[in-house]
Structure formats: C-alpha cells, structure tokens
PDB file of C-alpha atoms in Angstrom:
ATOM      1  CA  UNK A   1      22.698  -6.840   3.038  1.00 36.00           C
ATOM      2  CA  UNK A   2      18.888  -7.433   3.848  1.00 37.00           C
ATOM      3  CA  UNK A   3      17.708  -5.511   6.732  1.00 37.00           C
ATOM      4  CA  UNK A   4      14.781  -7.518   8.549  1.00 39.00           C
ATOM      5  CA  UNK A   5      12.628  -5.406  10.386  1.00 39.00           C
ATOM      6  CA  UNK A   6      11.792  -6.237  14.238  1.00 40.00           C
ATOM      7  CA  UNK A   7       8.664  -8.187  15.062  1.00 42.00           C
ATOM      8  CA  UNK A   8       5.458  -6.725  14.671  1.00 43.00           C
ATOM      9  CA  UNK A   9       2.296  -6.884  15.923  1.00 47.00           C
ATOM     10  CA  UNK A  10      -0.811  -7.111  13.719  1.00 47.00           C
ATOM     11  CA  UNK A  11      -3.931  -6.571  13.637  1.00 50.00           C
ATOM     12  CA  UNK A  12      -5.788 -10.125  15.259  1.00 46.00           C
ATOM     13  CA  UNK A  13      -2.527  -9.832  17.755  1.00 43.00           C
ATOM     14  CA  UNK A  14      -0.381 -12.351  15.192  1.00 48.00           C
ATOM     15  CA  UNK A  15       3.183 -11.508  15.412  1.00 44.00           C
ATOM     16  CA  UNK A  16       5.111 -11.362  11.741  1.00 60.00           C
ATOM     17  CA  UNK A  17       8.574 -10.121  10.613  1.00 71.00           C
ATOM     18  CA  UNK A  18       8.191  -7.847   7.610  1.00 86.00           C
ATOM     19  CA  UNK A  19      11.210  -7.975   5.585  1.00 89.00           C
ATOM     20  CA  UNK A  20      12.304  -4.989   3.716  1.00 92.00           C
ATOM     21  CA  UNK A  21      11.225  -5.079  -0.066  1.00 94.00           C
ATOM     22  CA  UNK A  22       8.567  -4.566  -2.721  1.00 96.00           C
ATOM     23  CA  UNK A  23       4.958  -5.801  -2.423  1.00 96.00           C
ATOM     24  CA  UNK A  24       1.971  -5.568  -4.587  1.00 97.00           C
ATOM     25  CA  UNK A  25      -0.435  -4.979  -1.756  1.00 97.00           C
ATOM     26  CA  UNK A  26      -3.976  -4.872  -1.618  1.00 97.00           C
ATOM     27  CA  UNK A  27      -6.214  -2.325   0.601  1.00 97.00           C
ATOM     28  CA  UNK A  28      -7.866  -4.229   2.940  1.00 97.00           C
ATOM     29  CA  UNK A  29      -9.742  -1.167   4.526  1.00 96.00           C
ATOM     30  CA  UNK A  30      -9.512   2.617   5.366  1.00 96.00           C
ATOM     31  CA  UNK A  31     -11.102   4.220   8.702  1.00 95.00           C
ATOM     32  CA  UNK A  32     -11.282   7.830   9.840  1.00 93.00           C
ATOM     33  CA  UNK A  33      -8.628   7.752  12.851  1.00 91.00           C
ATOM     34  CA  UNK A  34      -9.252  11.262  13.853  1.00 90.00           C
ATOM     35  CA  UNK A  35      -6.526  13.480  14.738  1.00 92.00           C
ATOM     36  CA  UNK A  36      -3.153  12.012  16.451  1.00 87.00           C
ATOM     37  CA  UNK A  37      -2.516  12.747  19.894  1.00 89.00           C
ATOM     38  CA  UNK A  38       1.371  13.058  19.049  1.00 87.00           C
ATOM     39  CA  UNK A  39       0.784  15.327  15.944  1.00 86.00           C
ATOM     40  CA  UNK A  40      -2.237  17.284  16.753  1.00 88.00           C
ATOM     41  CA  UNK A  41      -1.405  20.055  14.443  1.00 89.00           C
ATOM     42  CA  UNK A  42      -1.053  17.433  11.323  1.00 85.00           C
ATOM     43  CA  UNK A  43      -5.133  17.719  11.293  1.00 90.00           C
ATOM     44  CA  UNK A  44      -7.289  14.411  10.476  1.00 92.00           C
ATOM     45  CA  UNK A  45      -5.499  11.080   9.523  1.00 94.00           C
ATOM     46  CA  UNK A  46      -6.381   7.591   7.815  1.00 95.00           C
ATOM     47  CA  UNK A  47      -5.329   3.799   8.834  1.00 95.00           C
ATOM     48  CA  UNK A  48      -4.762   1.743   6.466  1.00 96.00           C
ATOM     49  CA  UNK A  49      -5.262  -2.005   6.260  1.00 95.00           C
ATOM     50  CA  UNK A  50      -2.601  -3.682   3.365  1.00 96.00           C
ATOM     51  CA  UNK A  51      -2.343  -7.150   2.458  1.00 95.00           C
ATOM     52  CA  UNK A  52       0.880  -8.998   1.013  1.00 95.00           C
ATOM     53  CA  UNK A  53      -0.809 -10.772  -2.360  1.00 96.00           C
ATOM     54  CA  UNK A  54       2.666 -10.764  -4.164  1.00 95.00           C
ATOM     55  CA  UNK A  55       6.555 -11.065  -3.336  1.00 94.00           C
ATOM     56  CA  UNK A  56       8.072  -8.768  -6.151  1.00 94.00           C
ATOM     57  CA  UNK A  57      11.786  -8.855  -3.974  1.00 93.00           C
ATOM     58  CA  UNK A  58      11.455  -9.681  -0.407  1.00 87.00           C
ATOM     59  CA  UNK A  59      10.318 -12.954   1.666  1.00 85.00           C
ATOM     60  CA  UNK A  60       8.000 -15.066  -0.135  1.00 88.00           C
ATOM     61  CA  UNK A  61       5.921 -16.320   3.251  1.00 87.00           C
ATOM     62  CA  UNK A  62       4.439 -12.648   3.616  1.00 89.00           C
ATOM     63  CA  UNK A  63       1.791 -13.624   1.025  1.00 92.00           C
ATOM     64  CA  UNK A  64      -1.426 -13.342   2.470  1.00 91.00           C
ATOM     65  CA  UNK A  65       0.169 -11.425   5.395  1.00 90.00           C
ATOM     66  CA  UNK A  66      -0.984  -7.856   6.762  1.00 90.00           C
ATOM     67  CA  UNK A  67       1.425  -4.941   7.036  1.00 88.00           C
ATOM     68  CA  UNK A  68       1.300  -3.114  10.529  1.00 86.00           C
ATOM     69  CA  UNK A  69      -1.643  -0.391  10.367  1.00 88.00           C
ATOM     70  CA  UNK A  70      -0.054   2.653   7.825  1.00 93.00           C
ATOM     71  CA  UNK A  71      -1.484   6.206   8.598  1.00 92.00           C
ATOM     72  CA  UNK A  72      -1.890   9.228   5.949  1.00 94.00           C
ATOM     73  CA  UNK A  73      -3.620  12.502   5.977  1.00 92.00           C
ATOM     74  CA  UNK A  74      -7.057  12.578   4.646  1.00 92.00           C
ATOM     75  CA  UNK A  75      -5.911  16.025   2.437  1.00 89.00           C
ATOM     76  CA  UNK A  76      -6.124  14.911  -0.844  1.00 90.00           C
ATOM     77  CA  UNK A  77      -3.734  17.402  -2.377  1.00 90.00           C
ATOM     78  CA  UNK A  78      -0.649  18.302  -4.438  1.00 89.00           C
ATOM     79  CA  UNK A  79       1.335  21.381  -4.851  1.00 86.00           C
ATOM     80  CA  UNK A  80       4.203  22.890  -6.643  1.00 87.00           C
ATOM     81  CA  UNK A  81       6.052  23.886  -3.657  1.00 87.00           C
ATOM     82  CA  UNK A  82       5.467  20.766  -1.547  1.00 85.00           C
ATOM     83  CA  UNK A  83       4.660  17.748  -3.812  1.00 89.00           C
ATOM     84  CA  UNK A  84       1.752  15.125  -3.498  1.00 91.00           C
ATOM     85  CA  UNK A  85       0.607  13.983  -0.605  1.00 92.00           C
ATOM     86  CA  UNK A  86       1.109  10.794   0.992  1.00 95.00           C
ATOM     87  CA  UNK A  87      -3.051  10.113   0.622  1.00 95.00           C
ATOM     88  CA  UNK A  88      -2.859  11.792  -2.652  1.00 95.00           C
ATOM     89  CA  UNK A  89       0.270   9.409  -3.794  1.00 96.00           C
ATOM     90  CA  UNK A  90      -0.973   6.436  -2.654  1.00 96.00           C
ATOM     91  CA  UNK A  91      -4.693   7.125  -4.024  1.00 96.00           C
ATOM     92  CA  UNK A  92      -2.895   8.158  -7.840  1.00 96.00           C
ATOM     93  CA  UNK A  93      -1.133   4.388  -7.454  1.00 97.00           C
ATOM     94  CA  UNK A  94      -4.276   2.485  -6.105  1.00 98.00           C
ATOM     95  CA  UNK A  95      -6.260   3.856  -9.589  1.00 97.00           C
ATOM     96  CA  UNK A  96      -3.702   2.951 -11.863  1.00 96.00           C
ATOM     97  CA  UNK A  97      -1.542   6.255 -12.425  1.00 94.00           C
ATOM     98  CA  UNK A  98      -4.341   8.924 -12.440  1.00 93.00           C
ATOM     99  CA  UNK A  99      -7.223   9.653  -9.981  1.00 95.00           C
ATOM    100  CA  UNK A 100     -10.433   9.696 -11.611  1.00 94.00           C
ATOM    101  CA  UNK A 101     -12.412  13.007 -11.478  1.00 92.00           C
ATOM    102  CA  UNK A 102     -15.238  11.415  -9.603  1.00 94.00           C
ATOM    103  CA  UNK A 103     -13.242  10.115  -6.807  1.00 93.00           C
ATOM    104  CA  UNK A 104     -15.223  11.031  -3.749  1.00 91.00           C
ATOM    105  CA  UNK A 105     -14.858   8.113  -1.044  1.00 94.00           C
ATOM    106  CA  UNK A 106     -12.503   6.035   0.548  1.00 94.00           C
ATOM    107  CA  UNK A 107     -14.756   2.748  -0.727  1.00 95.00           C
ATOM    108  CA  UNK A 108     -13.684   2.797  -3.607  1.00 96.00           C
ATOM    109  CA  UNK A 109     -10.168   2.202  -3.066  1.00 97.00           C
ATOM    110  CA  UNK A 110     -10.962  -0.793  -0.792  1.00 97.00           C
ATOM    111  CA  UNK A 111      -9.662  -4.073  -3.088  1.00 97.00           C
ATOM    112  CA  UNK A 112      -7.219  -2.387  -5.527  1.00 98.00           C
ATOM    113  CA  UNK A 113      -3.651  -3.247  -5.218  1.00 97.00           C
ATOM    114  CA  UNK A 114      -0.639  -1.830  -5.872  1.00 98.00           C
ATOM    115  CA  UNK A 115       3.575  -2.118  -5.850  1.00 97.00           C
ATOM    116  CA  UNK A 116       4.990  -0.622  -2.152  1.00 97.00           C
ATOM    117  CA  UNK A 117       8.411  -0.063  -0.916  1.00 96.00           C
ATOM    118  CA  UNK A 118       8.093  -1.769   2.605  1.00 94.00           C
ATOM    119  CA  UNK A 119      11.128  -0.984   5.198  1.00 93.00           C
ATOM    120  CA  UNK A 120      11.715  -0.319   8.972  1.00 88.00           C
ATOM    121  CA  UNK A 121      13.406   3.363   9.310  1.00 88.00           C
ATOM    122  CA  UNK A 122      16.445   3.146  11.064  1.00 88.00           C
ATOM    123  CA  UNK A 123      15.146   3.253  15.241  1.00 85.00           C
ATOM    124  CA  UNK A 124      12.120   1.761  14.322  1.00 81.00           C
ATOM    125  CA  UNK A 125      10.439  -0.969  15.218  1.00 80.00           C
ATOM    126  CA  UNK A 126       7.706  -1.249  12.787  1.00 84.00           C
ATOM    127  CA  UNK A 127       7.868  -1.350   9.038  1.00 89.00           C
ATOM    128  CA  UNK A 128       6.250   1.163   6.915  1.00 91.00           C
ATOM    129  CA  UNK A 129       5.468   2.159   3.427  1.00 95.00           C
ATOM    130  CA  UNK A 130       8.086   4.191   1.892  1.00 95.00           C
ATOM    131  CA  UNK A 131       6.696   4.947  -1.600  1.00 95.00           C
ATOM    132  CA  UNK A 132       3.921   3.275  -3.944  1.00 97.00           C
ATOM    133  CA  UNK A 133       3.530   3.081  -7.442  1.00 96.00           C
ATOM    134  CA  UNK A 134       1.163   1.795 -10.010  1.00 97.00           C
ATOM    135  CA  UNK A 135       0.869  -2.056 -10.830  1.00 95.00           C
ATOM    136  CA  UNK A 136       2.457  -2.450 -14.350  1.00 87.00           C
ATOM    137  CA  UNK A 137       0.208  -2.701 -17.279  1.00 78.00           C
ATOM    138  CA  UNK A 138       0.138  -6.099 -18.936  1.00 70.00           C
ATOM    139  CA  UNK A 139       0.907  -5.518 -22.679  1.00 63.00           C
ATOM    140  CA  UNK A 140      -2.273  -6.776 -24.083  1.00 64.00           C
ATOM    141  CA  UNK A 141       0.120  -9.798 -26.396  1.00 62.00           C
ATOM    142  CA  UNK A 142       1.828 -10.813 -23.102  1.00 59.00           C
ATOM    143  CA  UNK A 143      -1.398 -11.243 -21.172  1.00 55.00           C
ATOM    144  CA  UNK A 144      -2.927 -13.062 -24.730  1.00 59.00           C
ATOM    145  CA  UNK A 145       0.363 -15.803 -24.666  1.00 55.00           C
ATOM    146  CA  UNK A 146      -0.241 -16.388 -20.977  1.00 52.00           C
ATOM    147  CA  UNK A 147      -3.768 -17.245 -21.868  1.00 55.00           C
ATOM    148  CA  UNK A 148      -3.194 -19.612 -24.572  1.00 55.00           C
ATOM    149  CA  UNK A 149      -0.468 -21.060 -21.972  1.00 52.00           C
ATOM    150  CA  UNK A 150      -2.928 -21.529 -19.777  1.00 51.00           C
ATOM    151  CA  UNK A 151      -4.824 -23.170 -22.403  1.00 53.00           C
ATOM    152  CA  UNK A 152      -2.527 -26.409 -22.942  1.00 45.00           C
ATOM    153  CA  UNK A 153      -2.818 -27.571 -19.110  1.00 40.00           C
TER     154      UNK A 153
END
C-alpha cells in the first residue's frame, strides 16, 4: 500500500501532495534559521530548499516540484557513540560519498543532487526526508553506449 502524504504547503504558497518514495533531489538553497523556538536546546539549525529532478519510485508529476522546507543542525559531526549527523549525512551524499577536506560553506552544496527517502511520519502532516544517499556512479561503458545511442537520433 502507498501512503500519500497530506497536502502541503510550499514555498511561493503552491499546494502539492508529496507521495512517499525515492527522489534524486537537488539543493535549491541553504539559510541560517537560527535556533528553533520548540527545540531551543538543539542549538543552530539549517532550511533546506530540495527540488524533485527525478522519480526513482514514487509519482512521476513531482518533477520539478519543491519538498516542504527540511531543517538540520549546522554541527557537522560524526561519532562512534551517536552516528553522523543529519547535516553531516546529507553533506557526505550531496559530494558523492565523501566530504572533501576543504569543505567550508554551505555554497557549495547549492546545485548537487542526490537519492532521498521522502515520507510523512505517521501524525504528520508534512513529508520529510528520511535518509539520503549518494547518486550512483555511471560505469564509465554504460554512460559511453548511452552516448553513441544518443548519437543515431
């Protein structure tokens, strides 16, 4: 059974249904949204702008759409005891698998796109990102066929 999520509102105040599934999404933009009045004690927090570029298993007419605003911390850290963070996930997906040792600023993850788990928690009325993962890497003799393909039109 598909579970659709409820309507929600966007940012430009259009109204879309985002059916549970997997995305590729692209960042769209990142702002400082200081510290949540409902979780004061969670410190300083991002919003995040996605995109829907590609339908890997959900509804095809979320292409082009934006998911509802997504929030993270802005630590940028990983532990033994406590796993990755949700910035720190999401940043090691957006590069590709592995964060590059100059990675200082937000910027640069405006435009790269990645696969995310997209679902409305039970009691919820807005869908959310579960999880993120790297886009898979074209084998370089797949990606030359598609361009000799592309070739005989």
């Amino acid at each position: 059974m598909v579970r659709v999520a409820p309507v929600a509102e966007v940012e430009g105040g259009e109204i879309v249904d985002i059916e549970d599934g997997t995305y590729v999404v692209e960042v769209m933009s990142i702002v400082d949204d200081g510290v949540s009045d409902l979780y004061p004690d969670s410190g300083a927090r991002f919003k995040w702008t996605f995109k829907i570029v590609k339908v890997i298993d959900g509804d095809e007419d979320l292409v082009g759409v934006e998911l509802p605003w997504q929030w993270t911390g802005q630590r940028l850290t990983i532990s033994k005891s406590y796993g990755a963070s949700k910035f720190y996930a999401w940043t090691q997906a957006l590069f590709g698998g592995e964060i590059p040792d100059d990675f200082e600023d937000t910027d640069d993850l405006i435009g790269k796109r990645a696969t995310a788990s997209v679902a409305t928690p039970a009691g919820k009325t807005r869908a959310k990102i579960e999880g993120m993962r790297a886009l898979k890497k074209r084998s370089p003799k797949k990606a030359e066929s598609e361009e000799d393909d592309d070739e005989l039109f």
